Amino acid sequence: MSGSGSSRNVNMASTWSKREEKLFEEALAYYGEGTPDRWHKVSRAMGGSKTADEVRRQYEILEDDVKLILSGRVPFPKYNTQGAWN
């Protein structure tokens, strides 16, 4: 089987705006693992722009990508840090 899981995941993921990604991250931090109805709460915290299933799937995709990076099967992304936080 060729190709990385990461590229497969990108193809299956819905498009997320930078704002949605930020809201998603903030909601995940607030509604930690073990929170009842976590994905519904994260979806609501994002203003309902994504369904609970889309939110859960996005989390699973990111989790899979982290596992691939940590296993050494995918190189750690190289970010341009100059002016990244401006």
PDB file of C-alpha atoms in Angstrom:
ATOM      1  CA  MET A   1       0.000   0.000   0.000  1.00  0.00           C
ATOM      2  CA  SER A   2       1.518   3.319  -0.959  1.00  0.00           C
ATOM      3  CA  GLY A   3       0.966   6.849   0.273  1.00  0.00           C
ATOM      4  CA  SER A   4       0.703   8.159   3.761  1.00  0.00           C
ATOM      5  CA  GLY A   5      -2.264   8.061   6.067  1.00  0.00           C
ATOM      6  CA  SER A   6      -1.956  11.807   6.316  1.00  0.00           C
ATOM      7  CA  SER A   7      -2.755  12.400   2.646  1.00  0.00           C
ATOM      8  CA  ARG A   8      -5.663   9.982   2.914  1.00  0.00           C
ATOM      9  CA  ASN A   9      -6.942  11.927   5.893  1.00  0.00           C
ATOM     10  CA  VAL A  10      -6.699  15.238   4.089  1.00  0.00           C
ATOM     11  CA  ASN A  11      -8.815  13.906   1.246  1.00  0.00           C
ATOM     12  CA  MET A  12     -11.509  12.687   3.622  1.00  0.00           C
ATOM     13  CA  ALA A  13     -11.618  15.828   5.763  1.00  0.00           C
ATOM     14  CA  SER A  14     -14.002  18.676   5.195  1.00  0.00           C
ATOM     15  CA  THR A  15     -12.530  22.119   4.623  1.00  0.00           C
ATOM     16  CA  TRP A  16     -11.865  24.083   7.793  1.00  0.00           C
ATOM     17  CA  SER A  17     -11.204  27.822   7.916  1.00  0.00           C
ATOM     18  CA  LYS A  18      -8.495  29.269  10.157  1.00  0.00           C
ATOM     19  CA  ARG A  19     -11.258  30.632  12.409  1.00  0.00           C
ATOM     20  CA  GLU A  20     -12.891  27.190  12.669  1.00  0.00           C
ATOM     21  CA  GLU A  21      -9.535  25.592  13.476  1.00  0.00           C
ATOM     22  CA  LYS A  22      -8.957  28.144  16.252  1.00  0.00           C
ATOM     23  CA  LEU A  23     -12.457  27.655  17.703  1.00  0.00           C
ATOM     24  CA  PHE A  24     -11.943  23.887  17.494  1.00  0.00           C
ATOM     25  CA  GLU A  25      -8.653  24.090  19.416  1.00  0.00           C
ATOM     26  CA  GLU A  26     -10.161  26.325  22.097  1.00  0.00           C
ATOM     27  CA  ALA A  27     -13.210  24.095  22.494  1.00  0.00           C
ATOM     28  CA  LEU A  28     -11.031  20.967  22.750  1.00  0.00           C
ATOM     29  CA  ALA A  29      -9.010  22.616  25.500  1.00  0.00           C
ATOM     30  CA  TYR A  30     -12.190  23.538  27.362  1.00  0.00           C
ATOM     31  CA  TYR A  31     -14.035  20.239  26.836  1.00  0.00           C
ATOM     32  CA  GLY A  32     -11.351  17.699  27.714  1.00  0.00           C
ATOM     33  CA  GLU A  33     -11.369  13.951  27.268  1.00  0.00           C
ATOM     34  CA  GLY A  34     -14.119  12.306  29.246  1.00  0.00           C
ATOM     35  CA  THR A  35     -16.531  15.236  28.910  1.00  0.00           C
ATOM     36  CA  PRO A  36     -20.041  13.858  28.336  1.00  0.00           C
ATOM     37  CA  ASP A  37     -21.301  14.701  24.826  1.00  0.00           C
ATOM     38  CA  ARG A  38     -17.897  16.216  24.078  1.00  0.00           C
ATOM     39  CA  TRP A  39     -18.298  16.401  20.279  1.00  0.00           C
ATOM     40  CA  HIS A  40     -21.721  18.033  20.493  1.00  0.00           C
ATOM     41  CA  LYS A  41     -20.365  20.599  22.941  1.00  0.00           C
ATOM     42  CA  VAL A  42     -17.348  21.336  20.746  1.00  0.00           C
ATOM     43  CA  SER A  43     -19.656  21.715  17.741  1.00  0.00           C
ATOM     44  CA  ARG A  44     -21.869  24.169  19.647  1.00  0.00           C
ATOM     45  CA  ALA A  45     -18.825  26.107  20.878  1.00  0.00           C
ATOM     46  CA  MET A  46     -17.861  26.530  17.224  1.00  0.00           C
ATOM     47  CA  GLY A  47     -21.234  28.092  16.499  1.00  0.00           C
ATOM     48  CA  GLY A  48     -22.551  24.939  14.849  1.00  0.00           C
ATOM     49  CA  SER A  49     -20.454  25.484  11.703  1.00  0.00           C
ATOM     50  CA  LYS A  50     -19.430  21.805  11.914  1.00  0.00           C
ATOM     51  CA  THR A  51     -21.487  18.836  13.039  1.00  0.00           C
ATOM     52  CA  ALA A  52     -20.514  16.707  16.019  1.00  0.00           C
ATOM     53  CA  ASP A  53     -19.473  13.962  13.562  1.00  0.00           C
ATOM     54  CA  GLU A  54     -17.264  16.381  11.590  1.00  0.00           C
ATOM     55  CA  VAL A  55     -15.651  17.579  14.823  1.00  0.00           C
ATOM     56  CA  ARG A  56     -15.002  14.020  16.016  1.00  0.00           C
ATOM     57  CA  ARG A  57     -13.572  13.033  12.631  1.00  0.00           C
ATOM     58  CA  GLN A  58     -11.285  16.081  12.566  1.00  0.00           C
ATOM     59  CA  TYR A  59      -9.977  15.105  16.000  1.00  0.00           C
ATOM     60  CA  GLU A  60      -9.347  11.530  14.829  1.00  0.00           C
ATOM     61  CA  ILE A  61      -7.498  12.793  11.739  1.00  0.00           C
ATOM     62  CA  LEU A  62      -5.257  15.025  13.840  1.00  0.00           C
ATOM     63  CA  GLU A  63      -4.688  12.220  16.336  1.00  0.00           C
ATOM     64  CA  ASP A  64      -3.661   9.858  13.506  1.00  0.00           C
ATOM     65  CA  ASP A  65      -1.292  12.485  12.083  1.00  0.00           C
ATOM     66  CA  VAL A  66       0.383  12.973  15.473  1.00  0.00           C
ATOM     67  CA  LYS A  67       0.841   9.209  15.831  1.00  0.00           C
ATOM     68  CA  LEU A  68       2.477   9.019  12.388  1.00  0.00           C
ATOM     69  CA  ILE A  69       4.818  11.900  13.211  1.00  0.00           C
ATOM     70  CA  LEU A  70       5.782  10.451  16.606  1.00  0.00           C
ATOM     71  CA  SER A  71       6.407   7.019  15.077  1.00  0.00           C
ATOM     72  CA  GLY A  72       8.871   8.578  12.635  1.00  0.00           C
ATOM     73  CA  ARG A  73       6.866   7.422   9.619  1.00  0.00           C
ATOM     74  CA  VAL A  74       6.125  11.025   8.627  1.00  0.00           C
ATOM     75  CA  PRO A  75       8.646  13.838   9.116  1.00  0.00           C
ATOM     76  CA  PHE A  76       7.824  16.572  11.592  1.00  0.00           C
ATOM     77  CA  PRO A  77       6.392  19.534   9.643  1.00  0.00           C
ATOM     78  CA  LYS A  78       8.749  22.442   9.033  1.00  0.00           C
ATOM     79  CA  TYR A  79       7.056  25.686   9.950  1.00  0.00           C
ATOM     80  CA  ASN A  80       8.130  29.191   9.036  1.00  0.00           C
ATOM     81  CA  THR A  81       8.290  30.664  12.524  1.00  0.00           C
ATOM     82  CA  GLN A  82       9.288  34.148  11.436  1.00  0.00           C
ATOM     83  CA  GLY A  83       6.256  36.339  12.089  1.00  0.00           C
ATOM     84  CA  ALA A  84       4.078  33.298  12.767  1.00  0.00           C
ATOM     85  CA  TRP A  85       2.402  34.797  15.811  1.00  0.00           C
ATOM     86  CA  ASN A  86       1.782  38.268  14.418  1.00  0.00           C
TER      87      ASN A  86
END
